[in-house]
Coordinates of C-alpha atoms and ligand atoms in Angstrom, one line a residue:
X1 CA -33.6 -53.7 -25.4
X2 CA -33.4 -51.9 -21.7
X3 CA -33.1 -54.1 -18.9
X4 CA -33.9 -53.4 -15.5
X5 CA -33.1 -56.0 -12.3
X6 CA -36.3 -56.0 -10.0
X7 CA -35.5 -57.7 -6.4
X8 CA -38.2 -58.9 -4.7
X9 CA -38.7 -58.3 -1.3
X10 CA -41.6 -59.0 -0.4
X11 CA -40.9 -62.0 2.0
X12 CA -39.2 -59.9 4.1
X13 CA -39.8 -56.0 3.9
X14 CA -43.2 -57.3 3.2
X15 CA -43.8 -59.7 5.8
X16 CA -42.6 -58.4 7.8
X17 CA -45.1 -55.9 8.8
X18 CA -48.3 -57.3 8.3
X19 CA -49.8 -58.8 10.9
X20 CA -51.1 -62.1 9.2
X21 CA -48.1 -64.3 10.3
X22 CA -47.8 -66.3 7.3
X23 CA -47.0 -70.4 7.8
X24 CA -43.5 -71.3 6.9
X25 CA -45.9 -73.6 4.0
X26 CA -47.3 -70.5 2.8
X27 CA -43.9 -68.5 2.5
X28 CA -42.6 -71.3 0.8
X29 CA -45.7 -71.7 -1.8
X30 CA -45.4 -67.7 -2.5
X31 CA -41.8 -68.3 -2.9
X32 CA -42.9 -70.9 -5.4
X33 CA -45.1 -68.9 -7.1
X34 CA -42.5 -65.8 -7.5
X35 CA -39.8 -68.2 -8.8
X36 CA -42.8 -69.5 -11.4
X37 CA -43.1 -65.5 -12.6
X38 CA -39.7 -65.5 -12.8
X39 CA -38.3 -64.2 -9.8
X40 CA -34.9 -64.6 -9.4
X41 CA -33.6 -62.0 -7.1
X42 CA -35.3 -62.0 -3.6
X43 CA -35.0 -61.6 0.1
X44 CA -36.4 -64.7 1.9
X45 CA -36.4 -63.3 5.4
X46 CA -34.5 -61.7 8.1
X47 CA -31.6 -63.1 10.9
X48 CA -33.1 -60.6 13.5
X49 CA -34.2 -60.4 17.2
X50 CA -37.4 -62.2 17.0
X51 CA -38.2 -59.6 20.0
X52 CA -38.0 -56.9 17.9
X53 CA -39.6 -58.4 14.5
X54 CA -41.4 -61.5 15.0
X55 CA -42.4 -62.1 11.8
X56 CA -38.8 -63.1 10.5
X57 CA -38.8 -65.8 13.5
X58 CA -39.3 -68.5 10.8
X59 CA -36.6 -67.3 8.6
X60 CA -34.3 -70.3 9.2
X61 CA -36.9 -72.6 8.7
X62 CA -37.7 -71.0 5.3
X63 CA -34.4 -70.9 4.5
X64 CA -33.0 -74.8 4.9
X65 CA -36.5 -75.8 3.0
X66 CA -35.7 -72.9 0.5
X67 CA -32.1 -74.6 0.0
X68 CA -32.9 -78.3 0.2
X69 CA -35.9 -78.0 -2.5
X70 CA -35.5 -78.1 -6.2
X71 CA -36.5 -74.3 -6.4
X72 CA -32.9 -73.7 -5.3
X73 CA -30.9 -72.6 -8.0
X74 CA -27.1 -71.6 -8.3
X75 CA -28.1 -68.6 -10.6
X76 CA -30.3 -67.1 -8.4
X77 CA -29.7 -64.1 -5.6
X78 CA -31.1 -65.3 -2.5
X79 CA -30.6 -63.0 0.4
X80 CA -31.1 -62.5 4.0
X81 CA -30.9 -58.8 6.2
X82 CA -28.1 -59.5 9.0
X83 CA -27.7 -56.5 11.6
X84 CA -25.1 -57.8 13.1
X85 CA -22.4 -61.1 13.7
X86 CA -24.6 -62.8 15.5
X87 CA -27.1 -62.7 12.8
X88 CA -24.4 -63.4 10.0
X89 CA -23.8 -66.4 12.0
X90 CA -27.4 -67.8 11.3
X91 CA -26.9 -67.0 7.8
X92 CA -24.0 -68.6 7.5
X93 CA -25.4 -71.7 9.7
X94 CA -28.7 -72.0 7.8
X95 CA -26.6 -72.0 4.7
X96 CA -27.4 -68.7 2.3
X97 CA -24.8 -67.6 0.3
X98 CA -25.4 -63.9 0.4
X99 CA -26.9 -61.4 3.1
X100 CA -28.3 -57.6 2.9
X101 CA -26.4 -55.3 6.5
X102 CA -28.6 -51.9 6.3
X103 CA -28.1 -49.1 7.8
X104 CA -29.6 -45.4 8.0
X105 CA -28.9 -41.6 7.4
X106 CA -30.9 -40.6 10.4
X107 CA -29.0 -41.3 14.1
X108 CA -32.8 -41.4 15.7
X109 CA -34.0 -44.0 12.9
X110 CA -30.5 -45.9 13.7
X111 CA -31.5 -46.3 17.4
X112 CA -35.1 -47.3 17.1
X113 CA -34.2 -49.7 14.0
X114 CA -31.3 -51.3 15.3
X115 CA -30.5 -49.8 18.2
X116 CA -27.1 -48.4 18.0
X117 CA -25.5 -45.2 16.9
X118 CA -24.6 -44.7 12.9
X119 CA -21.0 -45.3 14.1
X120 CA -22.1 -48.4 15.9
X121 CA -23.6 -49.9 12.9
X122 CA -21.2 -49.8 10.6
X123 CA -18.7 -50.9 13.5
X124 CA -21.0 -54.4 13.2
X125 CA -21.0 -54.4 9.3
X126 CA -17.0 -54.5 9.7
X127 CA -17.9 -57.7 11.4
X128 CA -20.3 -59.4 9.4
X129 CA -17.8 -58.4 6.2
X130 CA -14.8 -60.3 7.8
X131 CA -17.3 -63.4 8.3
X132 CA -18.6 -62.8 4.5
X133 CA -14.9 -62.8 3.5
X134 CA -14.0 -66.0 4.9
X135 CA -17.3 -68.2 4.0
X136 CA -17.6 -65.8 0.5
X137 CA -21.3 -64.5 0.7
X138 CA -22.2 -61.7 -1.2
X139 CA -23.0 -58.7 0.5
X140 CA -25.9 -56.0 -0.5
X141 CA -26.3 -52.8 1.4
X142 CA -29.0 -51.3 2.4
X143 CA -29.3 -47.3 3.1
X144 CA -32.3 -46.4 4.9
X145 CA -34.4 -42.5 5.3
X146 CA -32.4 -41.3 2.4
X147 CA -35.1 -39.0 1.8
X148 CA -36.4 -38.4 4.7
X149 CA -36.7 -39.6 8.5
X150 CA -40.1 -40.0 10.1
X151 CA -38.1 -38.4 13.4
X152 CA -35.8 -35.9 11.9
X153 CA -37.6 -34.8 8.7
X154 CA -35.0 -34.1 5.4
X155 CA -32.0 -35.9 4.9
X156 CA -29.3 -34.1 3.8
X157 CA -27.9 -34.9 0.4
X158 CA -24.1 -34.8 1.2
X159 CA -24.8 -37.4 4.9
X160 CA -26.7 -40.3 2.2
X161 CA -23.7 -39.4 -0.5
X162 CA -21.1 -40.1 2.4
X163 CA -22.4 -43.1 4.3
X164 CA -23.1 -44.6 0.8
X165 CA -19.7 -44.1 -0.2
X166 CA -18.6 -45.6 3.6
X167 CA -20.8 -48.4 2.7
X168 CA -19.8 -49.1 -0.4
X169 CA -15.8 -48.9 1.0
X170 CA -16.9 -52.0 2.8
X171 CA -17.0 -54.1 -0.1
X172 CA -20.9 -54.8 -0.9
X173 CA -21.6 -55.4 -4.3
X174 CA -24.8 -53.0 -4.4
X175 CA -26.2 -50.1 -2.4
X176 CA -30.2 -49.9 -2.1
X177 CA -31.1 -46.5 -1.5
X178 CA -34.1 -46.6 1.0
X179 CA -37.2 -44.0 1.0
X180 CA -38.2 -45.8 3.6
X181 CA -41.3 -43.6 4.9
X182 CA -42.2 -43.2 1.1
X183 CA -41.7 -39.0 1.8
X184 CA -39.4 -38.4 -1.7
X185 CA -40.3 -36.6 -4.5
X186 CA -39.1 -36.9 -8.4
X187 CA -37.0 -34.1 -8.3
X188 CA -35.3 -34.6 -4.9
X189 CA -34.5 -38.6 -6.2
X190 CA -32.7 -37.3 -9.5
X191 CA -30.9 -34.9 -7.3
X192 CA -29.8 -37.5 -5.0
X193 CA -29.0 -40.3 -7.7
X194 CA -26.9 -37.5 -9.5
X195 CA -25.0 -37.0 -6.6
X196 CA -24.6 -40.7 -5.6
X197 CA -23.7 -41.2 -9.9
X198 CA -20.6 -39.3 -9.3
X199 CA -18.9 -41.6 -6.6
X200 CA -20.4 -44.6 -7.2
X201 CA -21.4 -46.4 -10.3
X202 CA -24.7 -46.6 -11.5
X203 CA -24.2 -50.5 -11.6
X204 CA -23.6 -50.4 -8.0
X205 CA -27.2 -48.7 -7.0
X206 CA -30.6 -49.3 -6.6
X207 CA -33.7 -47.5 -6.0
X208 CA -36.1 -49.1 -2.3
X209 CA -39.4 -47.1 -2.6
X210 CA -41.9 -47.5 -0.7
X211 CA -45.3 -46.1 -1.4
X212 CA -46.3 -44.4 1.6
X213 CA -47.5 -41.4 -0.5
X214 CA -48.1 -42.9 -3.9
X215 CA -45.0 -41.5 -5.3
X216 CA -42.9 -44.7 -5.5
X217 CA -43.6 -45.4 -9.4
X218 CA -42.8 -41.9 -10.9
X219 CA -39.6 -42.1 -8.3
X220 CA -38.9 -45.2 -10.2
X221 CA -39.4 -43.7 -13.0
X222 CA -37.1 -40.4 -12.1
X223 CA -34.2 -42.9 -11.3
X224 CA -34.5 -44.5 -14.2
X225 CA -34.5 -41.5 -16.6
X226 CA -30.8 -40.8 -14.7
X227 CA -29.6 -44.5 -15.3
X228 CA -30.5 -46.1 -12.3
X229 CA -31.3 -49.4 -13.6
X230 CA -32.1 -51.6 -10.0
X231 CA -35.3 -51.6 -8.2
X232 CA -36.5 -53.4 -5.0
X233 CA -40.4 -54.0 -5.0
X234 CA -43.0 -56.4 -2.9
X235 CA -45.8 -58.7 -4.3
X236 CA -49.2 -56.5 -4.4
X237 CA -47.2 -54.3 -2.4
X238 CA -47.1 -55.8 1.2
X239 CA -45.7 -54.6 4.3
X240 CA -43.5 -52.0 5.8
X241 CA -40.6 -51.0 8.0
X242 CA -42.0 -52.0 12.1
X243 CA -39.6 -49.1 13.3
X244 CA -41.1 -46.5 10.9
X245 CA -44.1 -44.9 12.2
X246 CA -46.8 -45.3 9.0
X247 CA -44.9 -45.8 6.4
X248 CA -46.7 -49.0 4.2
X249 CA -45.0 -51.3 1.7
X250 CA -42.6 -51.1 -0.9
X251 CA -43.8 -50.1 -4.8
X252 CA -45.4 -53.2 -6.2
X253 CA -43.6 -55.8 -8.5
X254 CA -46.8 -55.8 -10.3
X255 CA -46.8 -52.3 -10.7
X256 CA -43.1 -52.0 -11.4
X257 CA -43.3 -54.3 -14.0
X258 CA -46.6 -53.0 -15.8
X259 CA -44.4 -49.3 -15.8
X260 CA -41.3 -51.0 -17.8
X261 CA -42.7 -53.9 -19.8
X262 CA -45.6 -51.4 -21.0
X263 CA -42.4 -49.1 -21.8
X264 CA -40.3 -52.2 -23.3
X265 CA -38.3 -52.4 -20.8
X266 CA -37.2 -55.6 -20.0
X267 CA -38.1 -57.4 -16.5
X268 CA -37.9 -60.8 -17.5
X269 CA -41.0 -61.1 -14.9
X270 CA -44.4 -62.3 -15.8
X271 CA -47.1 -60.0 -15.3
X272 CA -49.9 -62.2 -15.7
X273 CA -48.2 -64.7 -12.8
X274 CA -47.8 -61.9 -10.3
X275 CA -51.3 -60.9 -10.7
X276 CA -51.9 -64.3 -10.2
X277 CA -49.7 -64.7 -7.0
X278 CA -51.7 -61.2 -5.8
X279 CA -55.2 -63.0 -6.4
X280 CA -53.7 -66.0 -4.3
X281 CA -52.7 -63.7 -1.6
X282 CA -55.6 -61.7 -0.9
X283 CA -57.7 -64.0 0.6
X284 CA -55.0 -64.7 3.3
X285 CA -54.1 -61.2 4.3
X286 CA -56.1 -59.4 6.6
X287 CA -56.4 -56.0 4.7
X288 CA -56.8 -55.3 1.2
X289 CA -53.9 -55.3 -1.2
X290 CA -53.0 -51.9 -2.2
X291 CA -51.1 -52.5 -5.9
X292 CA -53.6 -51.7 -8.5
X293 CA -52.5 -53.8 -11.3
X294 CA -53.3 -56.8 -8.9
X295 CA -56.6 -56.3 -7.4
X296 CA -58.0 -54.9 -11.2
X297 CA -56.0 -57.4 -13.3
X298 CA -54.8 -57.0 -16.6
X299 CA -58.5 -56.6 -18.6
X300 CA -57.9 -57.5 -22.2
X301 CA -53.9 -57.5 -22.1
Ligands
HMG401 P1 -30.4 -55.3 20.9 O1 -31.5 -55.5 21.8 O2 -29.6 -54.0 21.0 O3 -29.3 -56.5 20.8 O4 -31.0 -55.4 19.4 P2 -28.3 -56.9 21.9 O5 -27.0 -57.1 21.1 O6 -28.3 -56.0 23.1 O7 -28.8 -58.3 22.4 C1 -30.1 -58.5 23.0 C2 -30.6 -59.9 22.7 O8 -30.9 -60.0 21.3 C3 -29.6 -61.0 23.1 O9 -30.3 -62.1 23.5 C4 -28.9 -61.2 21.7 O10 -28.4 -62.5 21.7 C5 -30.1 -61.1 20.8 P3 -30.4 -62.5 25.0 O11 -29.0 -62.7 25.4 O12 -31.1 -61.4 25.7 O13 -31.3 -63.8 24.9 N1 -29.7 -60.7 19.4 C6 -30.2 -61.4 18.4 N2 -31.1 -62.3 18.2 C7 -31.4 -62.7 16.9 N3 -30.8 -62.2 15.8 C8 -29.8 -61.2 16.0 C9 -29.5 -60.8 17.3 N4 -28.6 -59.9 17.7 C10 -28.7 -59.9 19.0 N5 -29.3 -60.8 14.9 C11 -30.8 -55.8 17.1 C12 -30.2 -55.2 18.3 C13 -30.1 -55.4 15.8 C14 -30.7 -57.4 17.2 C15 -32.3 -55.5 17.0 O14 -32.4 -54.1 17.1 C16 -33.0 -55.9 15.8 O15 -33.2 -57.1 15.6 N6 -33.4 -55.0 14.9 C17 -34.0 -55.4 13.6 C18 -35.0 -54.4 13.2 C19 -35.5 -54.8 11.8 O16 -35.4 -55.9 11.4 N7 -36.1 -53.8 11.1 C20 -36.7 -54.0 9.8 C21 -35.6 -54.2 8.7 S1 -34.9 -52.7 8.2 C22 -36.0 -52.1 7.0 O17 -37.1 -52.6 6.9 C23 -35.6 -51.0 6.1 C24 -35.2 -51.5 4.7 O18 -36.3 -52.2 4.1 C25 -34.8 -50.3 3.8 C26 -35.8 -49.2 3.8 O19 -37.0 -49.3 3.6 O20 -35.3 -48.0 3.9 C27 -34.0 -52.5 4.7
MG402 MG1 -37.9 -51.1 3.2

């Protein structure tokens, strides 16, 4: 049977951006309640300026009762974004054994994200890679606006294939490409994915939608139909990117795995529990939901 990875990351490209600030309790408990659907691939939170996204302020505190509970478990991929050393060095003090650096195809995007140059960025990755060397933490990149940029409209194709392929130099294990306005189409993903195929292995990528647009499953989908077989999604679909102007959260998990379990393709997640995990969310947010298959269940499935 086809098997597709999922990576949750709704603790932290979800969170991130909603405006309920969630207790470090309540992280923990949705935490719990992913690991139950069987999560095991997810972001917990981000070593950032608390100045710039306040939301990820509790991340070390999530993290140390993340990794002294029995949830905790070798097998699972438990990450943190670091922009820089002086975030890897929170990692590596609160403990996490691997990190997400991201970076962007867009200079303007760059600046207002992180605030540095495209250069600049990857000058910092050099650093937190010598640091993930040493205390051996796995690395995930991140490429952001691969599609598009909310300030400098279309990407161009040959600028994501050659910072993915700088990235990938670096040494992480796995390169999320990033619609991070949710502005792609189906056709302009395969044509990106088939450029990326031929310098980097499909094993190597995966496909960050958000759903800005309502175009994030059947860009799933496209990737998929080329062999792209990792996809990062957010519980009921939460959040955004603060530095992007309007874009909304990532493709749902619930709706991800509806698509490929409906399609037998293997998740290894349990709808019924993430619908379950939506319905215990709700009432805590301060906006409705947007995935679907959460707020109207799974009727007579
Ligand atoms: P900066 O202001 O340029 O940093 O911010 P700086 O080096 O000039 O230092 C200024 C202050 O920040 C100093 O403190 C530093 O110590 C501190 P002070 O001396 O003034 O007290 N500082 C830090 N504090 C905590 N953690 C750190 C850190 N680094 C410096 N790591 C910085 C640069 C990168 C820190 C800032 O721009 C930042 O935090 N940006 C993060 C923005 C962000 O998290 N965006 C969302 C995640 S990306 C995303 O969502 C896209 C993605 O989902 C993919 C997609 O959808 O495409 C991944
Ligand atoms: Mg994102």
């Amino acid at each position: 049977m086809t098997k597709v990875k999922i990576v949750e990351v709704g603790l932290r490209d979800g969170l991130q951006n909603e405006t309920t600030n969630l207790t470090v309790n309540q992280r923990f408990d949705l935490l719990a309640k992913l690991i139950d659907a069987g999560v095991k691939n997810f972001e917990i939170g981000a070593f950032v300026s608390a100045e710039w996204v306040p939301q990820m302020a509790v991340t070390s505190k999530l993290v140390k009762k993340y990794l002294t509970s029995p949830l905790n478990k070798k097998e699972f991929s438990a990450s943190v974004l670091v922009p820089n050393e002086k975030g890897m060095l929170q990692a590596i003090e609160a403990g996490v054994k691997e990190v997400a650096i991201f970076g962007a195809c867009s200079e303007t995007f760059s600046k207002k994200n992180i605030n540095c140059t495209i250069d600049e960025s990857f000058e910092r990755f050099e650093a937190v890679m010598k640091l993930a060397k040493k205390y051996k933490i796995k690395v995930r990149g991140y490429l952001s606006t691969c599609f598009g940029c909310p300030f400098e409209g279309r990407i161009s194709e040959n600028k994501v294939v050659e910072l993915a392929k700088r990235m990938n130099d670096l040494g992480v294990y796995e390169i999320s490409i990033g619609d991070t306005i949710g502005i792609a189409n189906a056709g302009q993903v395969q044509s990106v994915f088939k450029k990326l195929l031929k310098v980097i292995p499909a094993n190597k990528l995966a496909g960050h939608f958000h759903d800005t647009r309502g175009q994030a499953l059947v860009n799933i989908f496209a990737a998929y139909e080329i062999g792209i077989r990792t996809f990062d999604s957010s519980i009921a679909g939460l959040g955004g990117c603060p530095y992007a102007p309007g874009a909304t959260g990532n493709v749902a998990t619930e709706d991800v795995v509806f698509m490929f379990e409906g399609m037998d393709v293997q998740t290894n997640l349990d709808l019924k529990k993430l619908v379950k995990t939506h319905r215990w969310l709700q009432p805590k947010m301060d906006h409705l939901l947007s995935s679907k298959v959460g707020r109207i269940g799974l009727g007579k499935l």
